[in-house]
Tab-separated table of C-alpha atoms and ligand atoms in Angstrom:
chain	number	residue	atom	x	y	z
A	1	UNK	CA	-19.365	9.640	-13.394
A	2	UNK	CA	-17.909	8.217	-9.682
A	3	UNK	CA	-16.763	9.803	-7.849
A	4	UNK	CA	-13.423	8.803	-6.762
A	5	UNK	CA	-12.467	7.876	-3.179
A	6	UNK	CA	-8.875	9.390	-3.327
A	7	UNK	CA	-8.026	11.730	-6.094
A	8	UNK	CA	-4.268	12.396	-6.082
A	9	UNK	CA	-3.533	15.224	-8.025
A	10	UNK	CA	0.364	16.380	-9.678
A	11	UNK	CA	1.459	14.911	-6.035
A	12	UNK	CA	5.100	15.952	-5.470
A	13	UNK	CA	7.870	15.335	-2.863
A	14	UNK	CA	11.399	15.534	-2.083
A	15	UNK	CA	14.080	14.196	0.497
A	16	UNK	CA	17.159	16.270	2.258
A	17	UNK	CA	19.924	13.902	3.114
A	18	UNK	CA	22.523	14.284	5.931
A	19	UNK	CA	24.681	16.584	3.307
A	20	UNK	CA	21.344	19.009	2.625
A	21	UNK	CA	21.331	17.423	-1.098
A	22	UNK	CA	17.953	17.347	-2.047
A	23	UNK	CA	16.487	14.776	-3.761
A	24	UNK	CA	13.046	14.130	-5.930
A	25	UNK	CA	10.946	10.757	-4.667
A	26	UNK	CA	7.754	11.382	-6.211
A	27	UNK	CA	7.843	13.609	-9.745
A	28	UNK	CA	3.901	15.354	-9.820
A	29	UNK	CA	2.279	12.311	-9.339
A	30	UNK	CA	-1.371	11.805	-10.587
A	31	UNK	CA	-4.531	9.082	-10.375
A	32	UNK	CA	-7.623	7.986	-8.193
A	33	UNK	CA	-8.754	5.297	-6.507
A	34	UNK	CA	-13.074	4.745	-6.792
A	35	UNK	CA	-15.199	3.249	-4.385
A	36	UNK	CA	-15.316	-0.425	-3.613
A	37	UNK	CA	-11.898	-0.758	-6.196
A	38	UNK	CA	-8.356	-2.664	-5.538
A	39	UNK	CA	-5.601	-0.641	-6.618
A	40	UNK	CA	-2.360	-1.861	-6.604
A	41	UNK	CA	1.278	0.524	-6.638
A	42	UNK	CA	3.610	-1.352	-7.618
A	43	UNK	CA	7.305	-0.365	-8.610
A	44	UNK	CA	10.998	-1.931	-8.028
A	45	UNK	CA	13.069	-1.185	-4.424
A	46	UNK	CA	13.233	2.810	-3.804
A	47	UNK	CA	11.185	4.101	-6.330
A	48	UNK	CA	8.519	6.070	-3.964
A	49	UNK	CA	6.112	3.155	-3.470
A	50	UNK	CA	5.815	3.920	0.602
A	51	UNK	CA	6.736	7.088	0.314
A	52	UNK	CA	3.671	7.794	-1.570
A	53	UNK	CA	1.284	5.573	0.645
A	54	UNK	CA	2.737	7.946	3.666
A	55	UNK	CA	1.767	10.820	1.643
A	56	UNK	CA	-2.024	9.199	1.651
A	57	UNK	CA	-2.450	8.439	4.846
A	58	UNK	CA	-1.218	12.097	5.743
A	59	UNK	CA	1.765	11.297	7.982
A	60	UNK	CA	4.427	12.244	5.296
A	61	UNK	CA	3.308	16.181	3.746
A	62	UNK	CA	4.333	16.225	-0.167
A	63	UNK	CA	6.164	19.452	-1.024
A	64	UNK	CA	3.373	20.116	-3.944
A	65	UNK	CA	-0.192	18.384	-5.172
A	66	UNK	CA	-2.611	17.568	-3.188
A	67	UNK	CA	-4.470	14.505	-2.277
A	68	UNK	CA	-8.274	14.528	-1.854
A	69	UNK	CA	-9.527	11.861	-0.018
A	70	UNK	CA	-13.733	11.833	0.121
A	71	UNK	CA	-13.412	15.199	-1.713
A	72	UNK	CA	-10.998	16.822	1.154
A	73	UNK	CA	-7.760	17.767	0.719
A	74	UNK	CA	-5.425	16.256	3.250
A	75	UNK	CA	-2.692	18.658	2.298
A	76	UNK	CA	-3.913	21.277	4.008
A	77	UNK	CA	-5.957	20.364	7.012
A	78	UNK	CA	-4.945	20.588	10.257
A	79	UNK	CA	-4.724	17.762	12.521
A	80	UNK	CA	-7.831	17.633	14.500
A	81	UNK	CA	-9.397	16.983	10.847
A	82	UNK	CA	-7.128	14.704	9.632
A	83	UNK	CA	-7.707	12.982	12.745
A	84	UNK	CA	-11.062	12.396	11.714
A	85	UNK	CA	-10.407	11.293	8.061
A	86	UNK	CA	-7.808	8.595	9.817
A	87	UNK	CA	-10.328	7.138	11.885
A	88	UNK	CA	-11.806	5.752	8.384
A	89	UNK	CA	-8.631	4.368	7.749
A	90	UNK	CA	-7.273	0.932	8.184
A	91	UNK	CA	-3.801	0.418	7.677
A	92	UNK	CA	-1.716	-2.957	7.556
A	93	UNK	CA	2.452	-1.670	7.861
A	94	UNK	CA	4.918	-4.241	6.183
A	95	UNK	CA	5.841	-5.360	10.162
A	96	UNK	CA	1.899	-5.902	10.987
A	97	UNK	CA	3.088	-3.173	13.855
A	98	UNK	CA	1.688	-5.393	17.062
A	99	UNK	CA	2.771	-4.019	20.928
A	100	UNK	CA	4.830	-6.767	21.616
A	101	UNK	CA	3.477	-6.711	25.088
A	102	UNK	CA	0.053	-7.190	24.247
A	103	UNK	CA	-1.935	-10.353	23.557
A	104	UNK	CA	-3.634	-10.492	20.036
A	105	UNK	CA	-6.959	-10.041	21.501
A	106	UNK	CA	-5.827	-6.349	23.162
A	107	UNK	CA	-4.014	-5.473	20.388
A	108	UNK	CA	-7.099	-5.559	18.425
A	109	UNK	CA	-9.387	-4.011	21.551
A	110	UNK	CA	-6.471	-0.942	21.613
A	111	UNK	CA	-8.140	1.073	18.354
A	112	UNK	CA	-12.114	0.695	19.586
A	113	UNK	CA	-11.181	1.319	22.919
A	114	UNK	CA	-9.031	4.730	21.990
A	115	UNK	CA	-10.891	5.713	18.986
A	116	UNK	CA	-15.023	4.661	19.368
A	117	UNK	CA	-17.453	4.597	21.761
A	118	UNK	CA	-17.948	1.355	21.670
A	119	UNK	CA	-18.754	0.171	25.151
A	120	UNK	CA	-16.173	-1.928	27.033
A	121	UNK	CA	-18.398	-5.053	27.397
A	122	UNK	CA	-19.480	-4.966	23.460
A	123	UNK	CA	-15.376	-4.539	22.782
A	124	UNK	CA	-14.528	-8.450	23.505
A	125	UNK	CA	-17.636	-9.004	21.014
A	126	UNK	CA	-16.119	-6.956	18.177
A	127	UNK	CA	-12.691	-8.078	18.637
A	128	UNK	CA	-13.769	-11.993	18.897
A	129	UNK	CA	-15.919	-11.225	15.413
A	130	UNK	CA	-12.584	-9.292	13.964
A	131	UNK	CA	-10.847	-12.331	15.024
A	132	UNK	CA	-12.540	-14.530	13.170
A	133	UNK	CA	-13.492	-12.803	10.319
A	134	UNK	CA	-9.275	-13.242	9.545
A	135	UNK	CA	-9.327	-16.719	11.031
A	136	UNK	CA	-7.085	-16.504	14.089
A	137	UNK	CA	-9.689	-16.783	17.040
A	138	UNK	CA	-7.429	-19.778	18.242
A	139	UNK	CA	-4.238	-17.266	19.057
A	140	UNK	CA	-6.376	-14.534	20.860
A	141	UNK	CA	-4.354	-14.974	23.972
A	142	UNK	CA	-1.049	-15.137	22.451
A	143	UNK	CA	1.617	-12.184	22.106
A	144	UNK	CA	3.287	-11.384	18.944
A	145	UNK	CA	6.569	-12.911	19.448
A	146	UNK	CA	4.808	-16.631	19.479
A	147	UNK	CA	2.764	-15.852	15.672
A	148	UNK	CA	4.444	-16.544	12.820
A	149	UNK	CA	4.761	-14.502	9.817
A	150	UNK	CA	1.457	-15.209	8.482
A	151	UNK	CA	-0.400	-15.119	11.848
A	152	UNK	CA	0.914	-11.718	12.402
A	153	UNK	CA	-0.324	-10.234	9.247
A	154	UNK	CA	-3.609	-11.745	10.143
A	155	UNK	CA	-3.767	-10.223	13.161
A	156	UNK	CA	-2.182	-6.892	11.757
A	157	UNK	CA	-5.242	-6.877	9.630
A	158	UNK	CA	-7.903	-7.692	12.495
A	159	UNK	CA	-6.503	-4.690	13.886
A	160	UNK	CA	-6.376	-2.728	10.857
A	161	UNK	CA	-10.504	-3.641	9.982
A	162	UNK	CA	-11.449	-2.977	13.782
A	163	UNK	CA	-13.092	0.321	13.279
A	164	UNK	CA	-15.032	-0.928	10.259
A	165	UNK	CA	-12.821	1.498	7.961
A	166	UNK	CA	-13.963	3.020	4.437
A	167	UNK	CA	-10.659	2.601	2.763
A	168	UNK	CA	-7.936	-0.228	3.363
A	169	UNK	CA	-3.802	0.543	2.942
A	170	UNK	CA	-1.531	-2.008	2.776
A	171	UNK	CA	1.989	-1.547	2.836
A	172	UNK	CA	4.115	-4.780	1.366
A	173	UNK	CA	1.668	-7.367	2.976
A	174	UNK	CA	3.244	-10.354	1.517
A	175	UNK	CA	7.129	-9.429	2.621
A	176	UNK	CA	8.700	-12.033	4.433
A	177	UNK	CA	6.330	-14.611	3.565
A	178	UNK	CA	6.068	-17.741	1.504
A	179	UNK	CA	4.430	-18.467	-1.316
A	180	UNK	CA	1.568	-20.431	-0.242
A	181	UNK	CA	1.179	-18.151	2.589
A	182	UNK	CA	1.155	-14.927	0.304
A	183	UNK	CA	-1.622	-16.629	-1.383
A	184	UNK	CA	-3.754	-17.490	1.797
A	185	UNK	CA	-3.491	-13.063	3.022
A	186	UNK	CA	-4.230	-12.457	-1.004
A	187	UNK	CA	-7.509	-14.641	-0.614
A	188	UNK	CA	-8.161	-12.211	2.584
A	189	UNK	CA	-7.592	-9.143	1.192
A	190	UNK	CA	-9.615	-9.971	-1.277
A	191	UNK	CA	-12.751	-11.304	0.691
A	192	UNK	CA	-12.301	-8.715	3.187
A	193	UNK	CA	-12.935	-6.016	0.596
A	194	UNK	CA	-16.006	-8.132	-1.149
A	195	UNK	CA	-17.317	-8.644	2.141
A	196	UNK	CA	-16.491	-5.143	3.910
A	197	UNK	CA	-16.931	-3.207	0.472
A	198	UNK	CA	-13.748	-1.398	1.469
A	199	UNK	CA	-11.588	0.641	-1.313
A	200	UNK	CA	-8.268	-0.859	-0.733
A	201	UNK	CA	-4.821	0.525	-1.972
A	202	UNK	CA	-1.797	-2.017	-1.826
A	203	UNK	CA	2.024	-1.214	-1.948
A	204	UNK	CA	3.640	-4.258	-3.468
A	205	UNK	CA	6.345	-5.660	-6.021
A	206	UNK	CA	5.129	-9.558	-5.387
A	207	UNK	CA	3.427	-9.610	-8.955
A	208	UNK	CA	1.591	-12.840	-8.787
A	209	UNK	CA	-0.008	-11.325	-5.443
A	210	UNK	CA	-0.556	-8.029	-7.517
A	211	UNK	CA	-1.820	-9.772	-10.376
A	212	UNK	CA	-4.458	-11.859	-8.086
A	213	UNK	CA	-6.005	-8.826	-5.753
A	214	UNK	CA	-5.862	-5.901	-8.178
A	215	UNK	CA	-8.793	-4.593	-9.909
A	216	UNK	CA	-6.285	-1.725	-11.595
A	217	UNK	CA	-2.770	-1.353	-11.308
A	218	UNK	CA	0.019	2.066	-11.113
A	219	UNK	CA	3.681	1.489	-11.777
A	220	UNK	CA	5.440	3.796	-10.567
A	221	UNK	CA	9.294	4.467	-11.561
A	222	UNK	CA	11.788	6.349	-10.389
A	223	UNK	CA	9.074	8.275	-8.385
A	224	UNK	CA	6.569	8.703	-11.941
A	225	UNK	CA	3.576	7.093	-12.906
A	226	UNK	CA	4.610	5.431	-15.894
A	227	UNK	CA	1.339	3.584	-16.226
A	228	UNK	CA	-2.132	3.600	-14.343
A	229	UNK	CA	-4.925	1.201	-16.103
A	230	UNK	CA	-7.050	-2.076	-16.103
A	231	UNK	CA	-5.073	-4.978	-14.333
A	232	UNK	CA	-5.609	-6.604	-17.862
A	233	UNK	CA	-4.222	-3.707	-19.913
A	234	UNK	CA	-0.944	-5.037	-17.455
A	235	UNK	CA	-1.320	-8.316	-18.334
A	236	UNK	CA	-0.948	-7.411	-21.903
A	237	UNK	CA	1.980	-6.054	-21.508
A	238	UNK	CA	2.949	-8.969	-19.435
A	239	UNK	CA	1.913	-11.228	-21.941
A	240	UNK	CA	3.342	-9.535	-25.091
A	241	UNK	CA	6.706	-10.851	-26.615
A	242	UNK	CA	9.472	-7.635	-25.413
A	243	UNK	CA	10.181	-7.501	-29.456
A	244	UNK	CA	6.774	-6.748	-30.183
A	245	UNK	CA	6.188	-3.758	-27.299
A	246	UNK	CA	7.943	-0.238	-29.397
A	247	UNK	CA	7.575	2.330	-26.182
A	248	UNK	CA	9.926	1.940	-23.816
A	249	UNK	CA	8.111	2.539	-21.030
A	250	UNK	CA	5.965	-0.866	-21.798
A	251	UNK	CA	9.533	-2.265	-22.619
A	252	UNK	CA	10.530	-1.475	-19.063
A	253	UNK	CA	6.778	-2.307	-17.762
A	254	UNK	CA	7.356	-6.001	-19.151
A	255	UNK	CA	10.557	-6.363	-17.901
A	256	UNK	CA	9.552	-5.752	-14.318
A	257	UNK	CA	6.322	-7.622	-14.447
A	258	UNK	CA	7.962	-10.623	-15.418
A	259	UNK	CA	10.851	-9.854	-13.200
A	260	UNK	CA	13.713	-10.735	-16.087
A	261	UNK	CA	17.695	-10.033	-15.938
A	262	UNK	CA	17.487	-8.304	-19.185
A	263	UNK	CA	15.752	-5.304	-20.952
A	264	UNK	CA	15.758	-1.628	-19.707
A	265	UNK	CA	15.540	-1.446	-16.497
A	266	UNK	CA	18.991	-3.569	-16.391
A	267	UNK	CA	22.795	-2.053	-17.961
A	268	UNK	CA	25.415	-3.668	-20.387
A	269	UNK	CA	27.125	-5.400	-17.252
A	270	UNK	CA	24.034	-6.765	-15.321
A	271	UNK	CA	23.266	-4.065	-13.123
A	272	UNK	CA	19.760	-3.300	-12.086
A	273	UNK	CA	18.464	0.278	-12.507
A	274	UNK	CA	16.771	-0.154	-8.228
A	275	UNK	CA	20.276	-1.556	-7.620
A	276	UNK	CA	21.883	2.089	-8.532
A	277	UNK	CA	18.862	3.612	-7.278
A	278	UNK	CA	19.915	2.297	-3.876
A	279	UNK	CA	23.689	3.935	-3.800
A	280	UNK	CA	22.975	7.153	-6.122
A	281	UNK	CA	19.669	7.973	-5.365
A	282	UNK	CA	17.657	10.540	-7.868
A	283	UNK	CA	17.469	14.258	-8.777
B	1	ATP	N1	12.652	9.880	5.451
B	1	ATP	C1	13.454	9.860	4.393
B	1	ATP	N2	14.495	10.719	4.267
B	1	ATP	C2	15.274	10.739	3.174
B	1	ATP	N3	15.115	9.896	2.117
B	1	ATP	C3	14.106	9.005	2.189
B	1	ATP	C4	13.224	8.938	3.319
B	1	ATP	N4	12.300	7.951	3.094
B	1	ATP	C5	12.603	7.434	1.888
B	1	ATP	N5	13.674	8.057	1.352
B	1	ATP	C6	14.261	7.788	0.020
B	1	ATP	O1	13.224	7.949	-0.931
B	1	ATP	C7	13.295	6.947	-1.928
B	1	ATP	C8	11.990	6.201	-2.004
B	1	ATP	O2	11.809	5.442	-0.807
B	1	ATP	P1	10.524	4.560	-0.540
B	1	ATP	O3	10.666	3.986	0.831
B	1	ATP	O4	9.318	5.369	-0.816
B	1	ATP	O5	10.696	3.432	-1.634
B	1	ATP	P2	9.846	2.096	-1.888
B	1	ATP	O6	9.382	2.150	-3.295
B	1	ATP	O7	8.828	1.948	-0.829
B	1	ATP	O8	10.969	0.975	-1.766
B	1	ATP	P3	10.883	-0.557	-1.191
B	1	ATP	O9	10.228	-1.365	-2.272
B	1	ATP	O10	12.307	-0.923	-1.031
B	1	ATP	O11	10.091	-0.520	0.100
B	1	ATP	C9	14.504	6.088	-1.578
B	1	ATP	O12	15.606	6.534	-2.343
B	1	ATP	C10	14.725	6.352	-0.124
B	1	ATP	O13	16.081	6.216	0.203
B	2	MG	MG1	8.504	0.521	0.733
């Protein structure tokens, strides 16, 4: 038996809005991510996706569950430990999350100069190998504001690999981009965990991206699992005519994977179920 990487165990969490109402995001959420794997969260607008990858990466604390990551609970350590456990982290935010006042090249030096011992004249080495190891050597001297899209979720992810990390999150790292472009960061993430052997865990609800980088898939809904399996248990359900699936919860599953106006996630007068989500929020 593996053992897994990140074992997230009857993980729950709630909200207080401005009028002290509280509401439930994440409903005793439970699966693990092994070593080496792809694991995709996917889920419509609002239903817990970030909120969840917060929870991982320890800078959100759920209200119950725990979340063992390389056996230790992150629930309950204190900071100078968790500290530690980050510093095997890489993390690529939906923004990329560049100091808009530093070049490309010190963005990437900031982490191994802060968090290793690397010494100074072996940083410009790393960073020119992190660099190209996401293609953008060319734009080492430029600042944020004159990359595109694309380029700056390249370099968000030089920046996020620096410190050689064990486990990869990304949050949404095909927002705001095109198609083709989506595809060119998929074919990175993906040879950046063959090549780094890195356990990666990606927030998305771009399905043909999901359906190209994941090894296994969650769906989350209305902050529940509904289903956590093989990415081609998924495409079954993808796959399978919506008259032939008889649990609703693969109804629903189809209906978001193949992102259609109608089924159950969708009400009598066109409404979408994230729409309401959005204005009512949930209990
Ligand atoms: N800090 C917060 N305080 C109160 N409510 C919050 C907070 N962060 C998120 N929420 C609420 O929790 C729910 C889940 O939000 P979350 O950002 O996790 O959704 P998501 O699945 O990432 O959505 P999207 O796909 O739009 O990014 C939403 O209803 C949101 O309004
Ligand atoms: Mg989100």
């Amino acid at each position: 038996m593996v053992t897994p990487v990140i074992e997230v165990n009857n993980l729950a969490k709630w909200f207080t809005d401005e009028n002290h109402r509280r509401s439930r995001v994440l409903h005793d959420v439970n699966f693990n991510v092994f070593p080496g794997e792809t694991l995709v969260i996917m889920g419509g607008s609002g239903c817990g996706k970030s909120t969840l990858l917060n929870c991982m990466i320890g800078e959100l604390h759920p209200d119950r569950g725990s979340i063992k990551i390389f056996e230790k609970d992150i629930t309950t350590m204190d900071e100078f430990s968790l500290n530690d456990i980050r510093k095997k982290f890489g993390i690529l935010f939906q923004s990329g999350a560049l100091f808009n006042s530093m070049t490309v090249g010190e963005n990437i030096a900031l982490p191994l100069q802060e968090h290793s011992e690397i010494d100074p004249s072996i940083i410009n080495i790393v960073v020119t190998i992190k660099l190209e190891q996401v293609r953008m050597l060319a734009h080492r001297n430029k600042i944020p504001s004159q990359l595109s899209g694309g380029q700056k979720k390249r370099a968000g992810l030089a920046r996020a690999i620096a410190l050689d990390p064990k486990i990869l999150f990304y949050d949404e790292p095909s927002a705001g981009l095109d198609p083709v472009t989506v595809a060119a960061i998929d074919e990175l993430i993906i040879s950046l965990s063959k090549k780094l052997g890195v356990t990666s865990i990606v927030v998305t609800h771009d399905m043909p991206s999901a359906f190209r980088i994941a090894d296994r898939m969650v769906m989350l809904h209305k902050g529940k699992v509904l289903k956590v399996g093989e990415k081609r248990e998924f495409e079954v359900l993808r796959d399978t005519p919506a008259e032939e699936l008889t649990d609703p919860n693969d109804q629903l599953i189809h209906q978001f994977l193949l992102g259609l106006g109608h089924g159950p996630l969708t009400d009598s007068e066109g409404i979408s179920e994230y729409e309401k989500i959005m204005t009512d929020g949930f209990i």
